[in-house]
Amino acid sequence: MGKILNKYKEILSRPVAGIVHFSDVFSEKEVDFDAELTAITRNLGNLSDITFPIGKNLKLADYGVNLLNDLIEEQRRIIKHIRQETGKVIENNFSSKGLIAIANSAPRNSESTKNGKNAQDFYLAITNNDLEIFTTPLSNLESLETRNKILALYKIPNEKIVTTDGNHEQFRSSIIATMRYFDDLLEPVFEYENVTKLIEAKEKGLHPQIIPTQKKLIEFSFADKFGNVRISIKNNNEFKKTIEGAEFGDLLNIKVGNSEIKKIRYRKSMKEFSKNEFGIYQNIADKDTLGASYWEIIKKSEDCNNEKESAVVILEKLNSNFRNEEIFIAR
């Protein structure tokens, strides 16, 4: 018997529906993986193995694994709704099989290879929706950890990768998922039965603070092919206090880092925006929680495929480093 809880042994023993890779090893290309994964999942399609390049932008892997975890929950909701309304039972690959994500960026630099190491070790995280994530570095789990979605974390030292020579293998991400079949070699960092137990441990200061969490109240998270921007709000309740009293249709103030202030329209959804209007709204597809949440910054366009002044362009004009700076939005 291995050292991990039976609950997670069972999760790791499931057949695999597919592996989704977010990695810097793939050739860079323009791809909107949010749209691609969402369209496949919400239409109850079959998601098999798929690869997405992240280049030097680790935020993409961080956003991607959180997106994938949310889509598992969304697909289950849709399947349940269909059954309740029609009595039809949908047999989908997420229903009984496991989904794996690999979030990988493992440069060999002086820090990651000191003392003779073969880059930073991989970790396996298991989420509240049973998503298995093999990752290095741990910062790829920031959004999930901020949102209290990681229930178990295991370290996989290089020397314990038994399907290859982990101390010398250059392409560990190409084989790391096979470690799910050697659960007795996984080194538990933390394990919780459910989200309630996780939150209790955090509140009591008993949770290992090994995974970084979001520090800024508002920061860039993802941009789609149309230049629409998803921002991550660390605490929705705190953010709403900064716009307290604002009604749909009002103008708010936005700035990025030390940039000048620009006006931005506050609307209920994209539907209400006028042509060429620069604005912000909370997508109905995102949960309206008191904790961490996503909001959208957009520029409504008549022809979004040929828009030259998208939300991304507007934010870049405010601050060319907007992807890494804190964003401020207030009345």
Short mmCIF file of C-alpha atoms in Angstrom, two decimals:
data_model
loop_
_atom_site.label_atom_id
_atom_site.label_comp_id
_atom_site.label_asym_id
_atom_site.label_seq_id
_atom_site.Cartn_x
_atom_site.Cartn_y
_atom_site.Cartn_z
CA MET A 1 0.00 0.00 0.00
CA GLY A 2 1.16 3.49 -0.80
CA LYS A 3 1.23 6.46 1.52
CA ILE A 4 -1.56 8.43 -0.09
CA LEU A 5 -5.23 8.49 0.91
CA ASN A 6 -7.48 5.85 -0.67
CA LYS A 7 -9.62 8.61 -2.17
CA TYR A 8 -6.69 9.74 -4.30
CA LYS A 9 -5.54 6.21 -5.05
CA GLU A 10 -8.93 5.65 -6.66
CA ILE A 11 -8.69 8.86 -8.67
CA LEU A 12 -5.27 7.84 -9.99
CA SER A 13 -6.53 4.37 -10.91
CA ARG A 14 -9.11 5.71 -13.40
CA PRO A 15 -8.66 5.17 -17.13
CA VAL A 16 -7.54 8.37 -18.87
CA ALA A 17 -9.84 10.40 -21.13
CA GLY A 18 -7.04 12.63 -22.37
CA ILE A 19 -4.03 14.74 -21.52
CA VAL A 20 -4.00 18.50 -22.04
CA HIS A 21 -0.48 19.97 -22.26
CA PHE A 22 0.38 23.59 -21.50
CA SER A 23 4.11 23.73 -22.16
CA ASP A 24 6.99 25.84 -23.39
CA VAL A 25 8.40 22.93 -25.41
CA PHE A 26 5.89 23.36 -28.25
CA SER A 27 6.46 25.77 -31.12
CA GLU A 28 4.72 29.04 -30.48
CA LYS A 29 1.58 29.75 -32.48
CA GLU A 30 -1.48 31.91 -32.07
CA VAL A 31 -4.12 29.84 -30.29
CA ASP A 32 -7.12 30.71 -28.14
CA PHE A 33 -7.21 27.63 -25.94
CA ASP A 34 -9.98 29.14 -23.80
CA ALA A 35 -12.34 29.11 -26.78
CA GLU A 36 -11.13 25.73 -28.01
CA LEU A 37 -11.45 23.91 -24.68
CA THR A 38 -14.74 25.61 -23.79
CA ALA A 39 -16.36 24.79 -27.14
CA ILE A 40 -15.39 21.12 -26.95
CA THR A 41 -16.35 20.69 -23.31
CA ARG A 42 -19.67 22.56 -23.21
CA ASN A 43 -20.85 20.84 -26.39
CA LEU A 44 -20.10 17.53 -24.65
CA GLY A 45 -17.48 16.67 -27.24
CA ASN A 46 -14.62 14.27 -26.73
CA LEU A 47 -11.44 15.87 -25.48
CA SER A 48 -8.47 13.63 -26.14
CA ASP A 49 -4.79 14.59 -26.09
CA ILE A 50 -4.14 18.19 -27.05
CA THR A 51 -1.14 20.54 -26.80
CA PHE A 52 -0.93 24.30 -26.25
CA PRO A 53 2.30 26.33 -26.36
CA ILE A 54 2.89 28.86 -23.58
CA GLY A 55 6.25 30.31 -24.63
CA LYS A 56 7.67 32.40 -21.80
CA ASN A 57 4.25 33.27 -20.40
CA LEU A 58 3.61 31.07 -17.36
CA LYS A 59 0.31 32.90 -16.80
CA LEU A 60 -1.06 30.89 -19.71
CA ALA A 61 -0.41 27.57 -17.96
CA ASP A 62 -1.77 28.95 -14.69
CA TYR A 63 -4.95 30.18 -16.36
CA GLY A 64 -5.24 27.04 -18.48
CA VAL A 65 -5.31 24.51 -15.64
CA ASN A 66 -7.84 26.58 -13.69
CA LEU A 67 -9.99 26.86 -16.82
CA LEU A 68 -9.81 23.11 -17.39
CA ASN A 69 -10.81 22.41 -13.80
CA ASP A 70 -13.83 24.72 -14.12
CA LEU A 71 -14.84 23.11 -17.41
CA ILE A 72 -15.00 19.68 -15.79
CA GLU A 73 -17.53 21.08 -13.33
CA GLU A 74 -19.40 22.86 -16.12
CA GLN A 75 -19.66 19.69 -18.20
CA ARG A 76 -21.02 17.76 -15.22
CA ARG A 77 -23.61 20.50 -14.70
CA ILE A 78 -24.75 20.28 -18.32
CA ILE A 79 -24.96 16.47 -18.25
CA LYS A 80 -26.99 16.60 -15.03
CA HIS A 81 -29.33 19.24 -16.48
CA ILE A 82 -29.98 17.16 -19.60
CA ARG A 83 -30.77 14.12 -17.48
CA GLN A 84 -33.16 16.08 -15.25
CA GLU A 85 -34.97 17.62 -18.21
CA THR A 86 -35.07 14.66 -20.59
CA GLY A 87 -34.15 11.54 -18.65
CA LYS A 88 -31.32 10.93 -21.09
CA VAL A 89 -28.05 9.67 -19.62
CA ILE A 90 -25.03 11.14 -21.39
CA GLU A 91 -21.98 8.90 -21.29
CA ASN A 92 -19.14 11.35 -21.68
CA ASN A 93 -15.42 10.76 -21.29
CA PHE A 94 -15.23 13.10 -18.28
CA SER A 95 -17.97 11.21 -16.46
CA SER A 96 -16.04 8.09 -15.59
CA LYS A 97 -12.51 8.71 -16.85
CA GLY A 98 -9.70 10.86 -15.58
CA LEU A 99 -8.48 14.06 -17.19
CA ILE A 100 -4.82 14.98 -16.91
CA ALA A 101 -3.13 18.35 -17.42
CA ILE A 102 0.58 18.93 -17.77
CA ALA A 103 1.78 22.46 -17.00
CA ASN A 104 5.43 22.65 -17.85
CA SER A 105 8.22 25.19 -17.97
CA ALA A 106 11.53 23.80 -16.75
CA PRO A 107 14.51 25.88 -17.86
CA ARG A 108 17.98 24.67 -16.93
CA ASN A 109 19.46 27.73 -15.27
CA SER A 110 21.89 28.22 -12.39
CA GLU A 111 19.06 28.28 -9.84
CA SER A 112 17.13 25.23 -11.05
CA THR A 113 20.26 23.09 -11.53
CA LYS A 114 22.24 23.99 -8.43
CA ASN A 115 23.69 21.08 -6.45
CA GLY A 116 23.55 18.95 -9.58
CA LYS A 117 19.74 18.88 -9.95
CA ASN A 118 18.14 18.15 -13.30
CA ALA A 119 15.86 21.22 -13.12
CA GLN A 120 13.06 21.72 -10.59
CA ASP A 121 11.10 18.68 -9.48
CA PHE A 122 7.62 18.03 -10.79
CA TYR A 123 4.56 17.96 -8.55
CA LEU A 124 1.20 16.27 -8.92
CA ALA A 125 -1.85 18.26 -7.81
CA ILE A 126 -5.38 16.85 -7.59
CA THR A 127 -8.25 19.33 -7.59
CA ASN A 128 -11.77 19.52 -6.19
CA ASN A 129 -13.03 18.33 -9.59
CA ASP A 130 -10.54 15.41 -9.73
CA LEU A 131 -8.32 17.02 -12.36
CA GLU A 132 -4.78 15.62 -12.17
CA ILE A 133 -2.08 18.22 -12.86
CA PHE A 134 1.59 17.39 -13.30
CA THR A 135 3.45 20.67 -13.02
CA THR A 136 6.70 22.49 -12.70
CA PRO A 137 7.02 25.15 -11.37
CA LEU A 138 4.43 25.37 -8.61
CA SER A 139 3.49 28.90 -9.70
CA ASN A 140 1.44 27.23 -12.44
CA LEU A 141 -1.05 26.40 -9.68
CA GLU A 142 -1.46 29.97 -8.36
CA SER A 143 -5.02 30.56 -9.60
CA LEU A 144 -6.22 27.20 -8.32
CA GLU A 145 -4.58 27.68 -4.93
CA THR A 146 -5.99 31.21 -4.60
CA ARG A 147 -9.46 29.77 -5.28
CA ASN A 148 -9.10 26.85 -2.81
CA LYS A 149 -9.35 24.17 -5.48
CA ILE A 150 -6.27 22.02 -4.82
CA LEU A 151 -7.09 19.23 -2.39
CA ALA A 152 -3.91 17.17 -2.68
CA LEU A 153 -0.31 17.86 -3.66
CA TYR A 154 2.53 15.37 -4.12
CA LYS A 155 6.18 15.92 -4.88
CA ILE A 156 7.85 13.78 -7.55
CA PRO A 157 11.64 14.00 -7.05
CA ASN A 158 13.61 13.53 -10.25
CA GLU A 159 15.26 10.40 -8.91
CA LYS A 160 11.86 8.77 -8.38
CA ILE A 161 10.70 9.04 -11.99
CA VAL A 162 10.95 5.32 -12.63
CA THR A 163 9.92 5.20 -16.31
CA THR A 164 13.06 7.10 -17.33
CA ASP A 165 16.31 8.35 -15.81
CA GLY A 166 14.83 11.36 -14.03
CA ASN A 167 18.24 12.69 -13.07
CA HIS A 168 19.28 13.09 -16.70
CA GLU A 169 16.09 13.10 -18.82
CA GLN A 170 15.81 16.32 -20.84
CA PHE A 171 12.13 15.92 -21.76
CA ARG A 172 10.55 14.88 -18.44
CA SER A 173 7.14 16.34 -19.33
CA SER A 174 6.87 13.78 -22.13
CA ILE A 175 6.70 10.95 -19.61
CA ILE A 176 5.84 12.47 -16.22
CA ALA A 177 2.15 11.46 -16.30
CA THR A 178 3.18 7.80 -16.04
CA MET A 179 3.99 8.49 -12.38
CA ARG A 180 0.24 8.27 -11.62
CA TYR A 181 0.75 4.49 -11.86
CA PHE A 182 3.36 4.53 -9.07
CA ASP A 183 1.37 6.16 -6.28
CA ASP A 184 3.58 4.55 -3.63
CA LEU A 185 6.45 6.78 -4.83
CA LEU A 186 4.52 10.05 -4.61
CA GLU A 187 5.57 12.20 -1.65
CA PRO A 188 2.49 13.81 -0.04
CA VAL A 189 2.80 17.53 0.72
CA PHE A 190 -0.86 17.84 1.77
CA GLU A 191 -4.11 15.94 1.37
CA TYR A 192 -7.67 16.96 2.31
CA GLU A 193 -10.94 15.08 2.09
CA ASN A 194 -12.80 18.13 0.78
CA VAL A 195 -12.68 21.90 0.28
CA THR A 196 -14.12 22.56 3.76
CA LYS A 197 -11.18 20.77 5.37
CA LEU A 198 -8.76 22.70 3.15
CA ILE A 199 -10.22 26.06 4.14
CA GLU A 200 -10.22 25.10 7.82
CA ALA A 201 -6.51 24.24 7.61
CA LYS A 202 -5.76 27.56 5.91
CA GLU A 203 -7.70 29.51 8.53
CA LYS A 204 -5.83 27.74 11.34
CA GLY A 205 -2.45 28.32 9.69
CA LEU A 206 -1.89 24.59 9.25
CA HIS A 207 -1.81 24.51 5.45
CA PRO A 208 1.67 24.28 3.86
CA GLN A 209 2.19 27.57 2.02
CA ILE A 210 4.25 26.03 -0.73
CA ILE A 211 2.12 27.18 -3.69
CA PRO A 212 2.10 30.96 -4.35
CA THR A 213 -1.23 32.77 -4.34
CA GLN A 214 -2.39 35.94 -6.09
CA LYS A 215 -1.00 39.05 -4.41
CA LYS A 216 -2.52 41.89 -6.45
CA LEU A 217 -6.23 42.65 -6.10
CA ILE A 218 -6.62 42.88 -9.89
CA GLU A 219 -4.27 41.46 -12.48
CA PHE A 220 -4.19 40.34 -16.10
CA SER A 221 -5.00 36.69 -16.65
CA PHE A 222 -5.74 35.93 -20.31
CA ALA A 223 -6.45 37.58 -23.67
CA ASP A 224 -8.50 35.89 -26.37
CA LYS A 225 -8.03 36.10 -30.16
CA PHE A 226 -10.24 39.20 -30.35
CA GLY A 227 -8.15 41.09 -27.80
CA ASN A 228 -10.71 40.77 -25.02
CA VAL A 229 -9.03 40.54 -21.63
CA ARG A 230 -9.89 38.41 -18.64
CA ILE A 231 -8.71 39.88 -15.36
CA SER A 232 -8.38 37.92 -12.14
CA ILE A 233 -9.90 39.51 -9.04
CA LYS A 234 -8.29 38.15 -5.87
CA ASN A 235 -11.28 39.10 -3.70
CA ASN A 236 -14.56 39.95 -5.39
CA ASN A 237 -16.05 41.42 -2.22
CA GLU A 238 -13.10 43.78 -1.79
CA PHE A 239 -13.20 44.79 -5.46
CA LYS A 240 -16.92 45.57 -5.36
CA LYS A 241 -16.24 47.98 -2.49
CA THR A 242 -14.00 50.00 -4.83
CA ILE A 243 -16.93 50.41 -7.25
CA GLU A 244 -19.62 50.60 -4.56
CA GLY A 245 -22.59 52.65 -5.69
CA ALA A 246 -21.82 52.21 -9.38
CA GLU A 247 -24.77 51.22 -11.53
CA PHE A 248 -24.76 49.51 -14.92
CA GLY A 249 -24.02 52.14 -17.53
CA ASP A 250 -21.79 54.25 -15.27
CA LEU A 251 -18.23 55.19 -16.12
CA LEU A 252 -15.46 53.87 -13.88
CA ASN A 253 -11.80 54.81 -13.70
CA ILE A 254 -9.07 52.38 -14.76
CA LYS A 255 -5.31 52.65 -14.63
CA VAL A 256 -2.47 50.12 -14.94
CA GLY A 257 0.44 50.52 -12.56
CA ASN A 258 1.38 54.21 -12.60
CA SER A 259 -0.38 54.97 -15.87
CA GLU A 260 -2.80 57.78 -16.51
CA ILE A 261 -6.47 57.18 -15.69
CA LYS A 262 -8.89 56.17 -18.43
CA LYS A 263 -12.67 55.92 -18.33
CA ILE A 264 -14.25 52.51 -18.74
CA ARG A 265 -17.98 51.69 -19.02
CA TYR A 266 -19.55 49.29 -16.52
CA ARG A 267 -22.19 46.99 -18.04
CA LYS A 268 -24.12 43.86 -17.09
CA SER A 269 -22.95 41.84 -20.09
CA MET A 270 -21.37 42.26 -23.51
CA LYS A 271 -24.84 42.52 -25.02
CA GLU A 272 -25.44 45.97 -23.49
CA PHE A 273 -22.29 47.64 -24.86
CA SER A 274 -22.53 50.11 -27.69
CA LYS A 275 -20.34 49.90 -30.78
CA ASN A 276 -16.69 50.86 -30.05
CA GLU A 277 -17.38 51.11 -26.32
CA PHE A 278 -14.52 50.21 -23.96
CA GLY A 279 -15.90 48.50 -20.91
CA ILE A 280 -15.93 45.99 -18.09
CA TYR A 281 -18.44 43.37 -17.01
CA GLN A 282 -18.68 40.11 -15.12
CA ASN A 283 -19.34 37.19 -17.45
CA ILE A 284 -22.41 35.15 -16.46
CA ALA A 285 -20.32 32.02 -17.09
CA ASP A 286 -18.14 32.95 -14.12
CA LYS A 287 -19.36 32.41 -10.59
CA ASP A 288 -20.16 35.58 -8.65
CA THR A 289 -18.34 34.68 -5.45
CA LEU A 290 -17.04 36.74 -2.55
CA GLY A 291 -13.59 35.25 -3.18
CA ALA A 292 -11.51 35.11 -6.34
CA SER A 293 -13.29 35.62 -9.65
CA TYR A 294 -12.77 36.65 -13.27
CA TRP A 295 -14.10 39.79 -14.97
CA GLU A 296 -13.89 40.87 -18.60
CA ILE A 297 -12.43 44.02 -20.15
CA ILE A 298 -13.55 44.45 -23.73
CA LYS A 299 -13.89 46.88 -26.61
CA LYS A 300 -17.18 46.24 -28.46
CA SER A 301 -16.45 45.97 -32.15
CA GLU A 302 -18.45 45.84 -35.36
CA ASP A 303 -15.87 43.46 -36.86
CA CYS A 304 -13.92 41.84 -34.03
CA ASN A 305 -11.77 39.78 -36.43
CA ASN A 306 -10.32 42.97 -37.90
CA GLU A 307 -10.39 45.26 -34.86
CA LYS A 308 -7.25 47.41 -34.62
CA GLU A 309 -8.04 49.03 -31.25
CA SER A 310 -8.96 46.05 -29.05
CA ALA A 311 -8.98 46.02 -25.26
CA VAL A 312 -5.45 44.59 -25.33
CA VAL A 313 -4.25 47.49 -27.48
CA ILE A 314 -5.94 50.04 -25.19
CA LEU A 315 -4.34 48.52 -22.10
CA GLU A 316 -0.95 48.35 -23.82
CA LYS A 317 -1.20 52.08 -24.56
CA LEU A 318 -1.87 52.72 -20.88
CA ASN A 319 1.06 50.53 -19.83
CA SER A 320 3.15 48.38 -22.18
CA ASN A 321 3.79 46.00 -19.27
CA PHE A 322 0.10 45.68 -18.35
CA ARG A 323 0.29 41.86 -18.21
CA ASN A 324 2.54 42.11 -15.15
CA GLU A 325 1.35 45.32 -13.49
CA GLU A 326 -1.47 45.75 -10.98
CA ILE A 327 -4.71 47.02 -12.48
CA PHE A 328 -6.78 49.56 -10.55
CA ILE A 329 -10.49 50.05 -11.18
CA ALA A 330 -12.67 52.30 -9.04
CA ARG A 331 -15.50 54.84 -9.15
#
